[in-house]
Amino acid sequence: MDTSRDFDIILFGATGFTGQQASRYFAENVPLQETRWALAGRSLKKLVACRNQLVEQFPDRSELKQLSLVVADAHDLPSLRDMCARTRVILTTAGPFSMYGENLVRVCIESHCDYVDITGETPWIRHLIDTYHARAQRQGVRIINSCGVDSVPADLMALYLAREVQQHLDEDLVQLKGYYQMRGGFNGGTLASMFHMAESGSLAELEQPFLLNPGEERLKRSPKDPKGIHWDKDWWTWVTPFMMGPVNTRIVRRSEVLYRHEDDPYGANFSYQEYAWVDEILPTQALTLSGIQWMLSELMQIPGVVKAAKEKLPQPGEGPSEASMAAGYLSVWFKGLTASGKKIKARFFSEGDPANRTTVKLLSESALMLVHQRDELPEEFEGGILTPATGLGLGLVDRLRQAGIEMHWEML
């Protein structure tokens, strides 16, 4: 263990709704004797309350009484520098990230401190790539965005399946599609990020299919995002475009093109798309879901609607009930096509509310991998603005399985 810094991981934004869920995950699963972690935020009073709550929730973990607290503000560079100088990894849930994340990314690079977040704000990630990618590469610092449900299931499974097909079928995976089913709710922080993108005028960038790719790759116009509904004969069900497809597909495409310049695990002309799985024979529900998504995308363009929604929907710090989060789940089926026409199917399954319980598990295990399994990280990408697949790699598969997440594949 590297003891040159006080901590292995600092959880920044620990007093927000998702931050509290992450703190609880660490308290339950990560002994302080094995991983030196601490809570951070801008209010000492709230941090103390958060620690006290953990002590009450886990009375058998007496060491939590000595859990360290670090006061830092996203807009105060000296406090961020003090915090990052003390830790090897920053885990942050403090969004909207385009409002509260850039100073932290900058300071992490300066401080040689790795970083993981859960942002789905791809226009902001594009800004980070343009501004900090080369700098992070030179410093050997991994800035890994989208380590939650956006976009670990898609990005990790794409890399995993591409490797498996090469190893077991001795050919390339040329096409992959993901089909999402889920039960859960939104928290105020996630909604705040969506509203901020709408108010900042960056929603239009979400339409760019290769937004996160380097160089001229970014200007490609095809494949476009799917529209409307269609019948999938392999799954025997109706499917519609998945609402987070414009985030996840961009992350997967960035991973594919970055690996292409290295060992190229993906097939030539590899493509990835996402859909929502509607488990009905009649198209009624699919049409309804597709219509709602279209309507929401149009309404988000109207400032008055965004303002009204901000006032009525959950605020930052608010989220689903414990019972609701416990009853949630995420199920993603994948269908792949090899170069010779063979079909494969795969599944990623996790119990718990996707936007909160599963996202927190994915984020936490990503940070822990940076600490405990550095020898398994992709050697090709020692620094930069990275994706889960390029920054963490396939070692994360076994780690997530050990944490209770199901991942498997077979011939279709």
Short mmCIF file of C-alpha atoms in Angstrom, two decimals:
data_model
loop_
_atom_site.label_atom_id
_atom_site.label_comp_id
_atom_site.label_asym_id
_atom_site.label_seq_id
_atom_site.Cartn_x
_atom_site.Cartn_y
_atom_site.Cartn_z
CA MET A 1 0.00 0.00 0.00
CA ASP A 2 1.23 3.47 -0.94
CA THR A 3 1.57 5.35 2.36
CA SER A 4 2.99 8.55 0.91
CA ARG A 5 -0.47 10.14 1.18
CA ASP A 6 -2.96 10.18 4.02
CA PHE A 7 -5.76 8.42 2.14
CA ASP A 8 -6.35 5.96 -0.66
CA ILE A 9 -9.77 7.35 -1.60
CA ILE A 10 -11.64 10.52 -0.70
CA LEU A 11 -15.39 10.60 -1.36
CA PHE A 12 -16.10 14.16 -2.51
CA GLY A 13 -19.71 15.34 -2.38
CA ALA A 14 -20.38 12.90 0.46
CA THR A 15 -23.29 14.88 1.93
CA GLY A 16 -25.41 14.86 -1.26
CA PHE A 17 -27.96 12.13 -1.92
CA THR A 18 -25.73 9.95 -4.09
CA GLY A 19 -22.72 10.81 -1.94
CA GLN A 20 -24.51 9.50 1.13
CA GLN A 21 -25.28 6.27 -0.73
CA ALA A 22 -21.60 5.94 -1.64
CA SER A 23 -20.58 6.61 1.97
CA ARG A 24 -22.94 3.88 3.11
CA TYR A 25 -21.52 1.45 0.53
CA PHE A 26 -17.99 2.09 1.79
CA ALA A 27 -19.05 1.82 5.43
CA GLU A 28 -20.66 -1.54 4.75
CA ASN A 29 -18.07 -3.04 2.41
CA VAL A 30 -14.71 -1.30 2.76
CA PRO A 31 -12.90 -1.70 6.11
CA LEU A 32 -10.76 1.29 7.03
CA GLN A 33 -7.98 -1.10 7.98
CA GLU A 34 -7.73 -2.23 4.35
CA THR A 35 -8.52 0.98 2.47
CA ARG A 36 -7.90 4.42 3.94
CA TRP A 37 -10.95 6.43 2.90
CA ALA A 38 -12.46 9.71 4.01
CA LEU A 39 -15.51 11.88 3.42
CA ALA A 40 -15.26 15.33 1.86
CA GLY A 41 -17.60 18.24 1.23
CA ARG A 42 -17.91 21.97 1.78
CA SER A 43 -19.82 21.83 5.10
CA LEU A 44 -18.11 20.38 8.17
CA LYS A 45 -21.46 20.31 9.99
CA LYS A 46 -23.03 18.14 7.28
CA LEU A 47 -19.98 15.89 7.12
CA VAL A 48 -20.18 15.28 10.87
CA ALA A 49 -23.88 14.46 10.52
CA CYS A 50 -23.09 12.04 7.71
CA ARG A 51 -20.42 10.29 9.81
CA ASN A 52 -22.76 10.09 12.79
CA GLN A 53 -25.42 8.50 10.60
CA LEU A 54 -22.95 5.85 9.43
CA VAL A 55 -21.97 5.10 13.03
CA GLU A 56 -25.65 4.58 13.88
CA GLN A 57 -26.31 2.43 10.80
CA PHE A 58 -23.30 0.19 11.37
CA PRO A 59 -22.83 -0.14 15.17
CA ASP A 60 -20.47 -3.11 14.71
CA ARG A 61 -18.02 -0.93 12.76
CA SER A 62 -16.58 1.04 15.67
CA GLU A 63 -13.73 2.39 13.52
CA LEU A 64 -16.25 4.63 11.73
CA LYS A 65 -16.18 6.92 14.77
CA GLN A 66 -12.66 7.91 13.67
CA LEU A 67 -13.59 8.31 9.98
CA SER A 68 -11.70 11.32 8.65
CA LEU A 69 -13.53 14.35 7.29
CA VAL A 70 -12.08 16.78 4.76
CA VAL A 71 -13.58 20.21 4.09
CA ALA A 72 -13.24 21.31 0.45
CA ASP A 73 -15.28 23.47 -1.90
CA ALA A 74 -15.56 22.90 -5.66
CA HIS A 75 -14.97 26.62 -6.28
CA ASP A 76 -12.08 27.04 -3.83
CA LEU A 77 -8.83 25.95 -5.49
CA PRO A 78 -6.65 26.01 -2.34
CA SER A 79 -9.03 23.66 -0.52
CA LEU A 80 -9.14 21.34 -3.53
CA ARG A 81 -5.34 21.30 -3.72
CA ASP A 82 -5.07 20.45 -0.03
CA MET A 83 -7.59 17.63 -0.47
CA CYS A 84 -6.06 16.11 -3.62
CA ALA A 85 -2.54 16.25 -2.20
CA ARG A 86 -3.71 13.93 0.59
CA THR A 87 -5.19 11.10 -1.49
CA ARG A 88 -4.43 8.71 -4.34
CA VAL A 89 -7.97 8.70 -5.78
CA ILE A 90 -10.88 11.14 -5.78
CA LEU A 91 -14.36 9.64 -6.06
CA THR A 92 -16.84 12.41 -6.75
CA THR A 93 -20.62 12.52 -6.87
CA ALA A 94 -20.82 16.34 -6.81
CA GLY A 95 -22.84 17.35 -9.84
CA PRO A 96 -23.86 18.91 -12.10
CA PHE A 97 -20.28 18.20 -13.07
CA SER A 98 -20.11 20.96 -15.63
CA MET A 99 -20.78 23.36 -12.72
CA TYR A 100 -18.75 21.71 -9.96
CA GLY A 101 -16.26 19.38 -11.63
CA GLU A 102 -13.73 21.26 -13.73
CA ASN A 103 -11.64 22.73 -10.93
CA LEU A 104 -11.46 19.30 -9.33
CA VAL A 105 -10.31 17.64 -12.57
CA ARG A 106 -7.66 20.33 -13.04
CA VAL A 107 -6.35 19.95 -9.51
CA CYS A 108 -6.34 16.15 -9.69
CA ILE A 109 -4.07 16.36 -12.73
CA GLU A 110 -1.79 18.86 -11.00
CA SER A 111 -1.68 16.68 -7.88
CA HIS A 112 -1.10 13.34 -9.66
CA CYS A 113 -4.37 12.08 -8.20
CA ASP A 114 -6.66 9.70 -10.14
CA TYR A 115 -10.33 10.59 -10.49
CA VAL A 116 -13.67 8.81 -11.06
CA ASP A 117 -17.16 10.29 -11.45
CA ILE A 118 -20.68 9.37 -12.60
CA THR A 119 -21.35 12.14 -15.09
CA GLY A 120 -23.55 11.61 -18.10
CA GLU A 121 -22.86 15.16 -19.30
CA THR A 122 -21.12 14.30 -22.55
CA PRO A 123 -20.75 17.94 -23.72
CA TRP A 124 -18.72 18.56 -20.56
CA ILE A 125 -16.63 15.45 -21.17
CA ARG A 126 -15.93 16.81 -24.66
CA HIS A 127 -14.69 20.02 -23.03
CA LEU A 128 -12.44 18.02 -20.71
CA ILE A 129 -10.97 16.10 -23.65
CA ASP A 130 -10.19 19.30 -25.53
CA THR A 131 -8.74 21.06 -22.48
CA TYR A 132 -7.10 18.41 -20.29
CA HIS A 133 -6.58 15.11 -22.14
CA ALA A 134 -3.02 15.80 -23.28
CA ARG A 135 -2.12 17.27 -19.88
CA ALA A 136 -3.47 14.23 -18.02
CA GLN A 137 -1.56 11.92 -20.38
CA ARG A 138 1.71 13.73 -19.67
CA GLN A 139 1.10 13.54 -15.92
CA GLY A 140 0.01 9.90 -16.01
CA VAL A 141 -3.29 10.70 -14.29
CA ARG A 142 -6.44 8.72 -15.05
CA ILE A 143 -9.52 10.95 -15.24
CA ILE A 144 -12.30 8.40 -15.71
CA ASN A 145 -15.78 9.72 -16.38
CA SER A 146 -19.12 7.89 -16.45
CA CYS A 147 -18.36 5.15 -13.93
CA GLY A 148 -22.00 4.56 -13.00
CA VAL A 149 -24.93 3.05 -14.89
CA ASP A 150 -23.83 5.67 -17.41
CA SER A 151 -21.78 4.01 -18.81
CA VAL A 152 -20.11 0.97 -17.21
CA PRO A 153 -22.63 -1.70 -18.35
CA ALA A 154 -22.37 -0.65 -22.01
CA ASP A 155 -18.69 0.22 -22.12
CA LEU A 156 -17.36 -2.71 -20.10
CA MET A 157 -19.58 -5.29 -21.77
CA ALA A 158 -18.60 -4.08 -25.25
CA LEU A 159 -14.91 -4.56 -24.46
CA TYR A 160 -15.51 -7.84 -22.62
CA LEU A 161 -17.57 -9.35 -25.42
CA ALA A 162 -15.14 -8.19 -28.12
CA ARG A 163 -12.30 -9.94 -26.27
CA GLU A 164 -14.35 -13.07 -25.61
CA VAL A 165 -15.34 -13.41 -29.25
CA GLN A 166 -11.73 -13.03 -30.35
CA GLN A 167 -10.51 -15.56 -27.80
CA HIS A 168 -13.22 -18.22 -28.11
CA LEU A 169 -14.49 -17.82 -31.67
CA ASP A 170 -11.27 -16.54 -33.25
CA GLU A 171 -12.98 -13.69 -35.08
CA ASP A 172 -14.11 -10.11 -34.55
CA LEU A 173 -17.29 -8.72 -33.03
CA VAL A 174 -18.56 -6.26 -35.61
CA GLN A 175 -21.97 -5.28 -34.22
CA LEU A 176 -23.40 -4.98 -30.72
CA LYS A 177 -26.77 -3.78 -29.44
CA GLY A 178 -27.84 -3.25 -25.83
CA TYR A 179 -31.45 -3.62 -24.62
CA TYR A 180 -32.30 -2.03 -21.25
CA GLN A 181 -34.94 -2.96 -18.70
CA MET A 182 -34.96 -1.22 -15.32
CA ARG A 183 -36.97 -0.26 -12.28
CA GLY A 184 -35.98 2.73 -10.17
CA GLY A 185 -36.18 6.46 -9.71
CA PHE A 186 -34.25 9.64 -10.23
CA ASN A 187 -32.49 11.67 -7.58
CA GLY A 188 -32.34 15.45 -7.51
CA GLY A 189 -28.69 15.56 -8.56
CA THR A 190 -29.34 13.61 -11.77
CA LEU A 191 -32.24 15.89 -12.62
CA ALA A 192 -30.14 18.97 -11.86
CA SER A 193 -27.54 17.80 -14.39
CA MET A 194 -30.22 17.37 -17.06
CA PHE A 195 -31.68 20.79 -16.35
CA HIS A 196 -28.27 22.43 -16.42
CA MET A 197 -27.52 20.98 -19.86
CA ALA A 198 -30.86 22.32 -21.07
CA GLU A 199 -30.25 25.78 -19.64
CA SER A 200 -26.67 25.97 -20.91
CA GLY A 201 -27.71 25.17 -24.47
CA SER A 202 -25.55 22.06 -24.68
CA LEU A 203 -28.38 19.57 -25.35
CA ALA A 204 -27.85 19.93 -29.11
CA GLU A 205 -24.38 18.42 -28.73
CA LEU A 206 -25.96 15.21 -27.48
CA GLU A 207 -27.13 14.58 -31.03
CA GLN A 208 -23.56 14.19 -32.33
CA PRO A 209 -23.03 10.40 -32.61
CA PHE A 210 -19.23 10.64 -32.30
CA LEU A 211 -19.08 13.58 -29.89
CA LEU A 212 -16.31 12.10 -27.73
CA ASN A 213 -14.08 10.70 -30.46
CA PRO A 214 -10.69 12.26 -31.21
CA GLY A 215 -9.76 14.32 -34.27
CA GLU A 216 -11.76 13.97 -37.45
CA GLU A 217 -13.64 11.03 -35.94
CA ARG A 218 -15.81 13.53 -34.10
CA LEU A 219 -17.26 14.82 -37.40
CA LYS A 220 -18.72 11.47 -38.53
CA ARG A 221 -22.51 11.58 -38.94
CA SER A 222 -23.41 7.90 -39.03
CA PRO A 223 -24.70 5.73 -37.49
CA LYS A 224 -27.41 8.04 -36.24
CA ASP A 225 -29.35 7.30 -33.07
CA PRO A 226 -32.35 4.99 -33.58
CA LYS A 227 -35.78 6.56 -33.87
CA GLY A 228 -39.28 5.22 -33.28
CA ILE A 229 -40.13 1.63 -32.37
CA HIS A 230 -39.48 -1.68 -34.08
CA TRP A 231 -40.05 -5.39 -33.60
CA ASP A 232 -36.93 -7.34 -32.66
CA LYS A 233 -37.32 -10.86 -34.01
CA ASP A 234 -34.43 -12.30 -31.98
CA TRP A 235 -35.89 -11.19 -28.64
CA TRP A 236 -39.50 -11.43 -29.88
CA THR A 237 -40.42 -8.06 -28.41
CA TRP A 238 -40.91 -4.40 -29.24
CA VAL A 239 -38.01 -2.03 -28.60
CA THR A 240 -37.66 1.77 -28.57
CA PRO A 241 -34.64 4.08 -28.36
CA PHE A 242 -33.13 4.07 -24.84
CA MET A 243 -33.17 7.49 -23.19
CA MET A 244 -29.51 7.25 -22.12
CA GLY A 245 -28.34 5.86 -25.44
CA PRO A 246 -26.96 9.28 -26.51
CA VAL A 247 -24.61 9.06 -23.51
CA ASN A 248 -23.61 5.40 -23.48
CA THR A 249 -23.06 5.00 -27.23
CA ARG A 250 -20.68 7.97 -27.25
CA ILE A 251 -18.63 6.46 -24.43
CA VAL A 252 -18.43 3.07 -26.17
CA ARG A 253 -17.39 4.71 -29.44
CA ARG A 254 -14.62 6.64 -27.72
CA SER A 255 -13.31 3.43 -26.16
CA GLU A 256 -13.40 1.65 -29.51
CA VAL A 257 -11.43 4.31 -31.36
CA LEU A 258 -8.86 4.73 -28.55
CA TYR A 259 -8.24 0.97 -28.50
CA ARG A 260 -8.09 0.95 -32.30
CA HIS A 261 -4.79 2.80 -32.08
CA GLU A 262 -3.48 0.13 -29.70
CA ASP A 263 -4.37 -3.58 -29.96
CA ASP A 264 -7.79 -3.19 -31.65
CA PRO A 265 -10.00 -5.68 -29.76
CA TYR A 266 -13.10 -4.48 -31.62
CA GLY A 267 -13.85 -5.60 -35.15
CA ALA A 268 -13.44 -3.46 -38.24
CA ASN A 269 -16.43 -1.12 -38.64
CA PHE A 270 -17.63 -2.06 -35.15
CA SER A 271 -20.99 -0.47 -34.30
CA TYR A 272 -22.95 -0.09 -31.08
CA GLN A 273 -26.55 1.01 -30.46
CA GLU A 274 -28.96 0.97 -27.51
CA TYR A 275 -32.67 0.35 -27.05
CA ALA A 276 -35.27 0.10 -24.31
CA TRP A 277 -36.82 -3.38 -24.05
CA VAL A 278 -40.62 -3.31 -23.88
CA ASP A 279 -41.88 -6.70 -22.71
CA GLU A 280 -45.19 -6.77 -24.59
CA ILE A 281 -46.50 -8.41 -27.76
CA LEU A 282 -48.72 -5.44 -28.62
CA PRO A 283 -46.94 -2.19 -29.56
CA THR A 284 -49.03 0.02 -27.26
CA GLN A 285 -46.47 0.41 -24.46
CA ALA A 286 -43.60 0.84 -26.91
CA LEU A 287 -45.45 3.62 -28.72
CA THR A 288 -46.28 5.30 -25.41
CA LEU A 289 -42.68 5.14 -24.17
CA SER A 290 -41.32 6.40 -27.47
CA GLY A 291 -43.83 9.26 -27.47
CA ILE A 292 -42.98 10.25 -23.90
CA GLN A 293 -39.26 10.34 -24.66
CA TRP A 294 -39.84 12.47 -27.77
CA MET A 295 -42.11 14.83 -25.84
CA LEU A 296 -39.61 15.24 -23.01
CA SER A 297 -36.79 16.00 -25.44
CA GLU A 298 -38.92 18.71 -27.04
CA LEU A 299 -40.09 20.17 -23.73
CA MET A 300 -36.50 20.40 -22.46
CA GLN A 301 -35.91 22.98 -25.19
CA ILE A 302 -38.46 25.35 -23.60
CA PRO A 303 -36.96 27.49 -20.77
CA GLY A 304 -40.29 27.96 -18.99
CA VAL A 305 -40.89 24.22 -18.82
CA VAL A 306 -37.41 23.58 -17.45
CA LYS A 307 -37.91 26.23 -14.77
CA ALA A 308 -41.26 24.75 -13.69
CA ALA A 309 -39.84 21.22 -13.63
CA LYS A 310 -36.92 22.34 -11.45
CA GLU A 311 -39.34 23.66 -8.88
CA LYS A 312 -41.63 20.60 -8.76
CA LEU A 313 -39.28 17.62 -9.20
CA PRO A 314 -36.82 16.29 -6.56
CA GLN A 315 -34.13 18.78 -5.60
CA PRO A 316 -30.40 18.07 -5.15
CA GLY A 317 -30.06 16.04 -1.95
CA GLU A 318 -33.41 14.33 -2.49
CA GLY A 319 -34.08 10.90 -3.97
CA PRO A 320 -36.11 7.69 -3.81
CA SER A 321 -37.00 5.97 -0.55
CA GLU A 322 -34.96 3.09 0.82
CA ALA A 323 -37.78 0.67 -0.03
CA SER A 324 -37.98 1.95 -3.59
CA MET A 325 -34.22 1.66 -4.10
CA ALA A 326 -34.16 -1.86 -2.67
CA ALA A 327 -36.92 -2.96 -5.07
CA GLY A 328 -35.17 -1.64 -8.17
CA TYR A 329 -33.06 -3.50 -10.70
CA LEU A 330 -31.10 -3.09 -13.93
CA SER A 331 -31.16 -5.74 -16.64
CA VAL A 332 -29.30 -5.23 -19.92
CA TRP A 333 -29.37 -7.84 -22.66
CA PHE A 334 -26.81 -7.60 -25.45
CA LYS A 335 -26.99 -9.06 -28.94
CA GLY A 336 -23.79 -9.32 -30.95
CA LEU A 337 -22.86 -10.26 -34.49
CA THR A 338 -19.46 -11.62 -35.51
CA ALA A 339 -17.65 -11.07 -38.79
CA SER A 340 -18.80 -14.47 -40.09
CA GLY A 341 -22.43 -13.92 -39.08
CA LYS A 342 -22.53 -15.82 -35.78
CA LYS A 343 -24.85 -14.35 -33.15
CA ILE A 344 -24.13 -14.08 -29.44
CA LYS A 345 -26.21 -12.91 -26.51
CA ALA A 346 -25.08 -11.56 -23.14
CA ARG A 347 -26.53 -10.14 -19.97
CA PHE A 348 -25.57 -7.57 -17.35
CA PHE A 349 -27.81 -7.71 -14.28
CA SER A 350 -27.72 -5.86 -10.98
CA GLU A 351 -30.20 -5.69 -8.11
CA GLY A 352 -31.10 -2.30 -6.66
CA ASP A 353 -32.17 1.06 -8.04
CA PRO A 354 -30.07 1.72 -11.17
CA ALA A 355 -29.48 5.45 -10.69
CA ASN A 356 -28.57 5.08 -7.02
CA ARG A 357 -27.71 1.61 -5.70
CA THR A 358 -26.15 0.16 -8.86
CA THR A 359 -24.45 3.40 -9.87
CA VAL A 360 -22.91 3.69 -6.41
CA LYS A 361 -21.64 0.10 -6.54
CA LEU A 362 -20.08 0.61 -9.97
CA LEU A 363 -18.46 3.89 -8.97
CA SER A 364 -17.14 2.57 -5.67
CA GLU A 365 -15.66 -0.57 -7.19
CA SER A 366 -14.06 1.51 -9.94
CA ALA A 367 -12.29 3.65 -7.34
CA LEU A 368 -11.25 0.59 -5.35
CA MET A 369 -9.77 -1.00 -8.44
CA LEU A 370 -7.56 2.06 -8.97
CA VAL A 371 -6.19 1.49 -5.47
CA HIS A 372 -5.93 -2.28 -5.17
CA GLN A 373 -5.53 -3.62 -8.72
CA ARG A 374 -3.26 -1.17 -10.48
CA ASP A 375 -1.32 -4.00 -12.06
CA GLU A 376 -4.50 -5.00 -13.93
CA LEU A 377 -5.22 -1.56 -15.41
CA PRO A 378 -4.77 -1.22 -19.20
CA GLU A 379 -1.11 -0.44 -19.84
CA GLU A 380 -2.05 1.35 -23.07
CA PHE A 381 -3.78 4.17 -21.17
CA GLU A 382 -1.74 5.37 -18.21
CA GLY A 383 -3.34 8.81 -18.28
CA GLY A 384 -5.87 11.04 -20.01
CA ILE A 385 -9.58 11.74 -20.10
CA LEU A 386 -10.64 8.11 -20.21
CA THR A 387 -13.68 5.84 -20.29
CA PRO A 388 -14.31 2.92 -17.93
CA ALA A 389 -13.09 0.47 -20.62
CA THR A 390 -9.86 2.37 -21.30
CA GLY A 391 -9.16 3.57 -17.77
CA LEU A 392 -10.07 0.40 -15.86
CA GLY A 393 -10.28 -2.43 -18.38
CA LEU A 394 -11.36 -6.03 -17.99
CA GLY A 395 -10.08 -6.44 -14.45
CA LEU A 396 -13.29 -4.65 -13.45
CA VAL A 397 -15.36 -7.60 -14.71
CA ASP A 398 -14.23 -9.99 -11.97
CA ARG A 399 -14.39 -7.25 -9.38
CA LEU A 400 -18.02 -6.47 -10.20
CA ARG A 401 -18.93 -10.15 -10.24
CA GLN A 402 -17.52 -10.48 -6.74
CA ALA A 403 -19.70 -7.51 -5.78
CA GLY A 404 -22.82 -9.38 -6.91
CA ILE A 405 -23.27 -8.19 -10.50
CA GLU A 406 -24.09 -10.81 -13.12
CA MET A 407 -22.23 -10.80 -16.46
CA HIS A 408 -22.23 -13.71 -18.91
CA TRP A 409 -22.54 -14.55 -22.61
CA GLU A 410 -23.41 -17.47 -24.91
CA MET A 411 -24.25 -18.23 -28.53
CA LEU A 412 -27.68 -17.03 -29.62
#
